[in-house]
Amino acid sequence: MNDTGLRIVVGVDEAGRGALAGPVVAGSVMLGNAVIDGIEDSKRLSAAAREKLNEVIIEECIAYKTALATVAEIEQLNVLEATMIAMQRSVAGIVIVPDLVLVDGNRKPDFPYPSETIVKGDSTVPEIMAASILAKVCRDQIMLELDKEFPVYGFVNHKGYPTAEHIVALKRHGPCPHHRRKFGPVAKLLAERDNG
């Protein structure tokens, strides 16, 4: 506890677990006494609202960190284990020792601090909501950069998620180095191509 008797809480969430391309990104946020208007689950916010809140969160919070697990790590381990690693890296980047780490969902990695999972925490816990926004904005920025390198896939529109546009592009062009080749639609496409 800090001098005011408040618990120092870090919220943790991830973005990109269900995508077919790009890394998984985890965000960790320690808000302290900061109250941020309009904070919400990142999935319920427009891209413009997320970007605006991202700036406010960074400005107002005590500490934050985003970290990722690469496509290579996702392929080598699996997406759940890679997500856990990204979360650990993210929390490790918070320089202030927390009293408690709160993780969205029902799975969490080992942390050197007390920790709990909270199902739907990204809708109820301000620290987790803030973490979800930072993770999502960070990952979207990564995917926009990948779109410049590989414009044929339309990453700018779907950020690597399995939309109809993305599947059509995959069938037409095959996967790029940033696609997760063990994920269902990509693996199926590769198998069809190899057997065709």
Tab-separated table of C-alpha atoms in Angstrom:
chain	number	residue	atom	x	y	z
A	1	MET	CA	0.000	0.000	0.000
A	2	ASN	CA	1.119	3.537	-0.658
A	3	ASP	CA	1.076	6.477	1.775
A	4	THR	CA	-2.622	7.122	1.153
A	5	GLY	CA	-3.550	3.538	2.025
A	6	LEU	CA	-4.537	2.701	-1.554
A	7	ARG	CA	-3.456	-0.565	-3.113
A	8	ILE	CA	-1.082	-0.143	-6.054
A	9	VAL	CA	-2.717	-2.143	-8.829
A	10	VAL	CA	-1.445	-3.018	-12.303
A	11	GLY	CA	-4.002	-4.003	-14.939
A	12	VAL	CA	-2.955	-6.322	-17.781
A	13	ASP	CA	-4.635	-7.178	-21.077
A	14	GLU	CA	-3.618	-8.352	-24.546
A	15	ALA	CA	-4.467	-7.666	-28.172
A	16	GLY	CA	-4.083	-9.856	-31.222
A	17	ARG	CA	-4.581	-13.339	-29.860
A	18	GLY	CA	-7.160	-14.264	-32.502
A	19	ALA	CA	-5.361	-12.677	-35.461
A	20	LEU	CA	-3.816	-14.641	-38.330
A	21	ALA	CA	-0.850	-12.290	-38.649
A	22	GLY	CA	1.341	-10.094	-36.501
A	23	PRO	CA	2.450	-10.311	-32.879
A	24	VAL	CA	0.454	-10.587	-29.675
A	25	VAL	CA	0.794	-7.365	-27.674
A	26	ALA	CA	0.245	-7.036	-23.925
A	27	GLY	CA	-0.320	-3.799	-22.080
A	28	SER	CA	0.184	-3.096	-18.377
A	29	VAL	CA	-1.062	0.056	-16.686
A	30	MET	CA	-0.782	1.424	-13.150
A	31	LEU	CA	-3.361	4.215	-12.857
A	32	GLY	CA	-2.953	5.130	-9.189
A	33	ASN	CA	-5.425	7.918	-8.401
A	34	ALA	CA	-5.941	8.882	-12.057
A	35	VAL	CA	-9.576	8.830	-13.188
A	36	ILE	CA	-9.841	8.883	-16.970
A	37	ASP	CA	-13.125	9.913	-18.551
A	38	GLY	CA	-14.424	7.730	-21.354
A	39	ILE	CA	-12.256	4.748	-20.519
A	40	GLU	CA	-13.863	1.558	-21.790
A	41	ASP	CA	-13.100	-1.884	-23.196
A	42	SER	CA	-10.957	-1.136	-26.264
A	43	LYS	CA	-13.207	-3.282	-28.480
A	44	ARG	CA	-16.140	-0.937	-27.826
A	45	LEU	CA	-14.245	2.189	-28.860
A	46	SER	CA	-13.590	3.626	-32.298
A	47	ALA	CA	-9.985	3.773	-33.476
A	48	ALA	CA	-9.990	7.560	-33.054
A	49	ALA	CA	-11.347	7.316	-29.485
A	50	ARG	CA	-8.753	4.655	-28.602
A	51	GLU	CA	-5.911	6.776	-29.911
A	52	LYS	CA	-7.099	9.830	-27.967
A	53	LEU	CA	-7.507	7.797	-24.757
A	54	ASN	CA	-4.136	6.146	-25.342
A	55	GLU	CA	-2.492	9.574	-25.119
A	56	VAL	CA	-4.472	10.507	-21.995
A	57	ILE	CA	-3.648	7.215	-20.259
A	58	ILE	CA	0.075	7.611	-20.974
A	59	GLU	CA	-0.075	11.201	-19.692
A	60	GLU	CA	-2.102	10.494	-16.536
A	61	CYS	CA	-1.015	7.046	-15.326
A	62	ILE	CA	1.776	6.355	-12.849
A	63	ALA	CA	3.432	3.737	-15.065
A	64	TYR	CA	2.728	1.713	-18.194
A	65	LYS	CA	4.437	-0.717	-20.545
A	66	THR	CA	3.530	-2.522	-23.750
A	67	ALA	CA	5.420	-5.646	-24.796
A	68	LEU	CA	4.942	-8.294	-27.429
A	69	ALA	CA	5.480	-11.893	-28.359
A	70	THR	CA	6.604	-12.366	-31.949
A	71	VAL	CA	5.055	-14.542	-34.643
A	72	ALA	CA	8.076	-16.855	-34.269
A	73	GLU	CA	7.318	-17.253	-30.558
A	74	ILE	CA	3.627	-17.871	-31.276
A	75	GLU	CA	4.600	-20.577	-33.771
A	76	GLN	CA	7.198	-22.148	-31.487
A	77	LEU	CA	5.033	-22.251	-28.350
A	78	ASN	CA	1.343	-21.586	-29.081
A	79	VAL	CA	-0.641	-18.398	-28.937
A	80	LEU	CA	-1.703	-18.821	-25.305
A	81	GLU	CA	1.850	-19.392	-24.051
A	82	ALA	CA	3.129	-16.533	-26.211
A	83	THR	CA	0.439	-14.289	-24.721
A	84	MET	CA	1.576	-15.224	-21.216
A	85	ILE	CA	5.161	-14.289	-22.132
A	86	ALA	CA	4.043	-10.934	-23.550
A	87	MET	CA	2.144	-10.263	-20.299
A	88	GLN	CA	5.178	-11.137	-18.186
A	89	ARG	CA	7.374	-8.837	-20.286
A	90	SER	CA	4.837	-6.056	-19.993
A	91	VAL	CA	4.536	-6.269	-16.197
A	92	ALA	CA	8.325	-6.578	-15.874
A	93	GLY	CA	8.562	-3.183	-17.571
A	94	ILE	CA	6.589	-1.492	-14.779
A	95	VAL	CA	9.263	-0.001	-12.549
A	96	ILE	CA	7.062	0.472	-9.464
A	97	VAL	CA	6.379	-2.680	-7.441
A	98	PRO	CA	2.616	-3.343	-7.409
A	99	ASP	CA	0.562	-4.743	-4.542
A	100	LEU	CA	-1.592	-6.635	-7.021
A	101	VAL	CA	-1.630	-7.557	-10.726
A	102	LEU	CA	-5.085	-7.946	-12.284
A	103	VAL	CA	-5.267	-9.862	-15.581
A	104	ASP	CA	-8.222	-9.880	-17.949
A	105	GLY	CA	-9.684	-13.332	-18.596
A	106	ASN	CA	-9.291	-16.643	-16.803
A	107	ARG	CA	-5.622	-17.434	-17.444
A	108	LYS	CA	-2.546	-15.666	-16.160
A	109	PRO	CA	1.179	-16.269	-16.183
A	110	ASP	CA	3.367	-16.417	-13.105
A	111	PHE	CA	4.305	-12.992	-11.781
A	112	PRO	CA	6.631	-12.169	-8.884
A	113	TYR	CA	3.686	-10.298	-7.287
A	114	PRO	CA	0.224	-11.279	-6.025
A	115	SER	CA	-2.074	-11.612	-9.037
A	116	GLU	CA	-5.673	-12.456	-9.943
A	117	THR	CA	-7.647	-13.077	-13.100
A	118	ILE	CA	-10.888	-11.209	-13.731
A	119	VAL	CA	-13.256	-12.461	-16.430
A	120	LYS	CA	-14.532	-9.467	-18.412
A	121	GLY	CA	-12.080	-7.284	-16.507
A	122	ASP	CA	-11.712	-5.169	-19.647
A	123	SER	CA	-15.305	-4.031	-19.056
A	124	THR	CA	-15.150	-3.527	-15.286
A	125	VAL	CA	-11.642	-2.699	-14.014
A	126	PRO	CA	-10.218	0.708	-15.035
A	127	GLU	CA	-6.600	-0.507	-14.981
A	128	ILE	CA	-7.457	-3.429	-17.280
A	129	MET	CA	-9.528	-1.184	-19.574
A	130	ALA	CA	-6.536	1.155	-19.840
A	131	ALA	CA	-4.222	-1.795	-20.546
A	132	SER	CA	-6.570	-3.070	-23.262
A	133	ILE	CA	-6.492	0.336	-24.975
A	134	LEU	CA	-2.697	0.600	-24.874
A	135	ALA	CA	-2.255	-2.956	-26.167
A	136	LYS	CA	-4.756	-2.457	-28.994
A	137	VAL	CA	-3.331	0.900	-30.128
A	138	CYS	CA	0.221	-0.440	-30.019
A	139	ARG	CA	-0.706	-3.520	-32.049
A	140	ASP	CA	-2.714	-1.508	-34.589
A	141	GLN	CA	0.321	0.718	-35.146
A	142	ILE	CA	2.475	-2.363	-35.769
A	143	MET	CA	-0.061	-3.681	-38.293
A	144	LEU	CA	-0.211	-0.317	-40.091
A	145	GLU	CA	3.569	-0.502	-40.509
A	146	LEU	CA	3.263	-4.065	-41.852
A	147	ASP	CA	0.620	-2.832	-44.288
A	148	LYS	CA	3.200	-0.499	-45.843
A	149	GLU	CA	5.498	-3.471	-46.399
A	150	PHE	CA	2.772	-5.913	-47.502
A	151	PRO	CA	-0.141	-3.819	-48.858
A	152	VAL	CA	-1.769	-6.712	-50.750
A	153	TYR	CA	-3.243	-8.202	-47.536
A	154	GLY	CA	-5.205	-5.142	-46.393
A	155	PHE	CA	-3.749	-5.113	-42.865
A	156	VAL	CA	-4.763	-1.451	-42.662
A	157	ASN	CA	-8.408	-2.586	-42.661
A	158	HIS	CA	-8.490	-5.795	-40.598
A	159	LYS	CA	-5.214	-5.620	-38.613
A	160	GLY	CA	-4.501	-9.275	-39.380
A	161	TYR	CA	-7.797	-10.726	-38.152
A	162	PRO	CA	-9.589	-13.419	-40.224
A	163	THR	CA	-11.976	-11.258	-42.267
A	164	ALA	CA	-13.292	-12.274	-45.686
A	165	GLU	CA	-10.959	-9.700	-47.290
A	166	HIS	CA	-7.964	-11.193	-45.491
A	167	ILE	CA	-8.830	-14.793	-46.454
A	168	VAL	CA	-9.243	-13.804	-50.119
A	169	ALA	CA	-5.854	-12.045	-50.063
A	170	LEU	CA	-4.243	-15.072	-48.405
A	171	LYS	CA	-5.613	-17.386	-51.087
A	172	ARG	CA	-4.448	-15.066	-53.828
A	173	HIS	CA	-0.962	-14.231	-52.518
A	174	GLY	CA	-0.131	-16.922	-49.962
A	175	PRO	CA	1.160	-16.000	-46.487
A	176	CYS	CA	3.846	-13.396	-45.823
A	177	PRO	CA	6.561	-13.824	-43.148
A	178	HIS	CA	4.260	-12.205	-40.566
A	179	HIS	CA	1.442	-14.745	-40.937
A	180	ARG	CA	0.991	-17.389	-38.253
A	181	ARG	CA	1.385	-20.516	-40.335
A	182	LYS	CA	0.051	-22.887	-37.691
A	183	PHE	CA	-3.253	-20.988	-37.338
A	184	GLY	CA	-6.264	-22.767	-38.886
A	185	PRO	CA	-6.999	-20.756	-42.052
A	186	VAL	CA	-3.315	-20.220	-42.858
A	187	ALA	CA	-2.382	-23.856	-42.149
A	188	LYS	CA	-5.333	-25.059	-44.245
A	189	LEU	CA	-4.306	-22.849	-47.142
A	190	LEU	CA	-0.709	-24.084	-46.990
A	191	ALA	CA	-1.886	-27.715	-46.854
A	192	GLU	CA	-4.135	-27.192	-49.879
A	193	ARG	CA	-1.306	-25.555	-51.781
A	194	ASP	CA	1.136	-28.341	-50.895
A	195	ASN	CA	-1.364	-31.033	-51.872
A	196	GLY	CA	-2.583	-29.195	-54.960
